[in-house]
Structures are given as C-alpha cells and as structure tokens.
Coordinates of C-alpha atoms in Angstrom, one line a residue:
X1 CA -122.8 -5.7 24.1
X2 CA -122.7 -3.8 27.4
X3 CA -122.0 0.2 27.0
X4 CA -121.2 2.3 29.7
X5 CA -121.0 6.5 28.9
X6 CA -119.6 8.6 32.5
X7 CA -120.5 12.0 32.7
X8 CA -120.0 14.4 35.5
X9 CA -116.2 14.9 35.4
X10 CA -114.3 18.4 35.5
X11 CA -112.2 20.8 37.6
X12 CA -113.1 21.5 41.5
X13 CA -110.8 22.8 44.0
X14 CA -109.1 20.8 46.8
X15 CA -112.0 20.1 49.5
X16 CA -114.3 20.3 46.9
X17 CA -116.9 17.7 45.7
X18 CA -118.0 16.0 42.6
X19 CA -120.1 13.3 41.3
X20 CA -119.4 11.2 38.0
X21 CA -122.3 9.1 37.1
X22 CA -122.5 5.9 34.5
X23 CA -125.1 5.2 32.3
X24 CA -125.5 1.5 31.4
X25 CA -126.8 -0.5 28.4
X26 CA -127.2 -3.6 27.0
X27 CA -126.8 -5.6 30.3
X28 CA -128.2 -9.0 29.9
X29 CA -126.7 -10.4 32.8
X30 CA -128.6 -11.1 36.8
X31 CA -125.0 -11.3 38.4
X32 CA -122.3 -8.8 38.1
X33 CA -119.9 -5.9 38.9
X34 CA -119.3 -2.5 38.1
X35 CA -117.2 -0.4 38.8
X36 CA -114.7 2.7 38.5
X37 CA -111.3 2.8 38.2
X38 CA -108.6 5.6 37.7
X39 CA -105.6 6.3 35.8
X40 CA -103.3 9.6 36.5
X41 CA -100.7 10.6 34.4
X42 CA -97.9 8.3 34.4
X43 CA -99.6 6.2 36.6
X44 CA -101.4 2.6 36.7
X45 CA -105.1 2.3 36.4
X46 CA -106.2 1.6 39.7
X47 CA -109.5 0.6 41.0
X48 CA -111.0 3.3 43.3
X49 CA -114.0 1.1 43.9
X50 CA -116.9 -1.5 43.0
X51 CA -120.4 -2.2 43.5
X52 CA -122.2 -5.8 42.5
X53 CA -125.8 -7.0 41.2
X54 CA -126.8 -7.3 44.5
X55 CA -125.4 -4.2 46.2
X56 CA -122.6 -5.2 47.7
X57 CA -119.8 -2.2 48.1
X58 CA -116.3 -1.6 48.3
X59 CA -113.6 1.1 48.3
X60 CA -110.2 1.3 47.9
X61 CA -108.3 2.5 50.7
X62 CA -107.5 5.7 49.3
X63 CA -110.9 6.9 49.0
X64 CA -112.8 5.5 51.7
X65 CA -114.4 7.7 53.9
X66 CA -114.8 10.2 51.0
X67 CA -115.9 8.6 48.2
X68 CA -118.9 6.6 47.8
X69 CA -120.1 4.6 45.2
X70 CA -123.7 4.0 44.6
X71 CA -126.4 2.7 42.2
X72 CA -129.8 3.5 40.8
X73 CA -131.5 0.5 39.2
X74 CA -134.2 2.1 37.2
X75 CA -132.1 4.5 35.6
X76 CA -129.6 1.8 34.9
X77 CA -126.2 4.1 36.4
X78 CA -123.9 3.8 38.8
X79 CA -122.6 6.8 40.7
X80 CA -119.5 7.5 41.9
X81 CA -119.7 10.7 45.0
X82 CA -116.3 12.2 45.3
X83 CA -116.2 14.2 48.6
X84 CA -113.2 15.5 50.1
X85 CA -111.2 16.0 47.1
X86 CA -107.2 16.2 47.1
X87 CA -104.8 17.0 44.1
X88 CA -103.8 13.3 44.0
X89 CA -107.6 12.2 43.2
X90 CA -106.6 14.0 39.6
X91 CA -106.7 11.4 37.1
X92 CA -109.7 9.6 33.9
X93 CA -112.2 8.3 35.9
X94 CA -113.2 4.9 33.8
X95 CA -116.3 3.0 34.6
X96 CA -116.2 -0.8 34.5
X97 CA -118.6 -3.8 34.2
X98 CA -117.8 -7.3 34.8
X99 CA -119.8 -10.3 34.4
X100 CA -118.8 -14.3 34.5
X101 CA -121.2 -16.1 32.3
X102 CA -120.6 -19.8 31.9
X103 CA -116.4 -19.4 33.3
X104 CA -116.0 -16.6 30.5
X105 CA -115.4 -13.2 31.9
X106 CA -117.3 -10.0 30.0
X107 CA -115.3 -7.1 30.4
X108 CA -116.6 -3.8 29.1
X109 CA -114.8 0.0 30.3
X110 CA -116.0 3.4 29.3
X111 CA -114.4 6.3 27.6
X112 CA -113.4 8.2 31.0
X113 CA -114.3 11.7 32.5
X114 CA -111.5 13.9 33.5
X115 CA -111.9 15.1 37.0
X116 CA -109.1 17.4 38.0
X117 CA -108.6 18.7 40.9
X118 CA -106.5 22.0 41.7
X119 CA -104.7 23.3 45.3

C-alpha cells in the first residue's frame, strides 16, 4: 500500500512562490509515475504535471515555464516548485502515484494541500 502525505500548501500573493512537497511510502514498484494534479472549486481535477521512475518530466501547458516538478530519491518525495503564481493556480494540490504491475494499474492520490493564491 503506497501512501503519499503533501505538505507545503497555503496563501501567497500573485507573483509569489511556493513549494508543495510529497512524502512517499510503501513503494514496491522499479517503474512508475507520480505526480500532481489540481482541482479548483467547481472545476475538474486536472493534471498540472508528472515525473517517472526514471526521471522523465512533464508539465501541463498552463504551468510550464513556472512550475517545475522534481524528485529526491533518498528522501522518497516528489516536489512540486510553484513560481510565478496567478489567482487561477488556486485550487487542492493532490499528489499521485501510478504503477502498472502485470497489466493492473495501482492508483494511489493524497489528501491535498490548499494553495491559494490572492491578487
């Protein structure tokens, strides 16, 4: 059982900058993703962007060129740098693991961190 606790979240004013970090347990797997997704109010969770076992990046279009995501292996977490911030980046920021293991797909999410942003 994979858990995943974010941390980092809260209120910064537009420009501003903030990381959200994401511990990680209980991964058995060698080949997987993680990630972090975020859901606004009245809005669809949407994935902001992704990282795999072997370092591979991407970011959604929305965030890219001020967000980064990022790893550190010995401590297990996955970062998530938010640069650049605008009122619309407001939503739960929800880390996300992924791992296909024998064409069954392990899906585990976090509880969230509010990150708010203000004009």
């Amino acid at each position: 059982q994979v858990q995943l606790v974010e941390s980092g979240g809260g209120l910064v004013q537009a420009g501003g900058s903030l990381r959200v970090s994401c511990a990680a347990s209980g991964i058995m797997s060698t080949r997987y993703v993680m990630g972090w997704y975020r859901q606004a109010p009245g809005k669809q969770r949407e994935l902001v962007a992704t990282i795999s076992s072997s370092g591979a990046t991407a970011h959604a279009d929305s965030v890219k060129g001020r967000f980064t995501i990022s790893r550190d292996n010995a401590k297990n977490t996955v970062y998530l740098q938010l640069n650049s911030l605008k009122p619309e980046d407001t939503a739960v920021y929800y880390c996300n693991f992924q791992s296909l293991v024998d064409d069954s797909l392990y899906e585990y999410w976090g509880r969230g961190t509010q990150v708010t942003v203000s004009s």
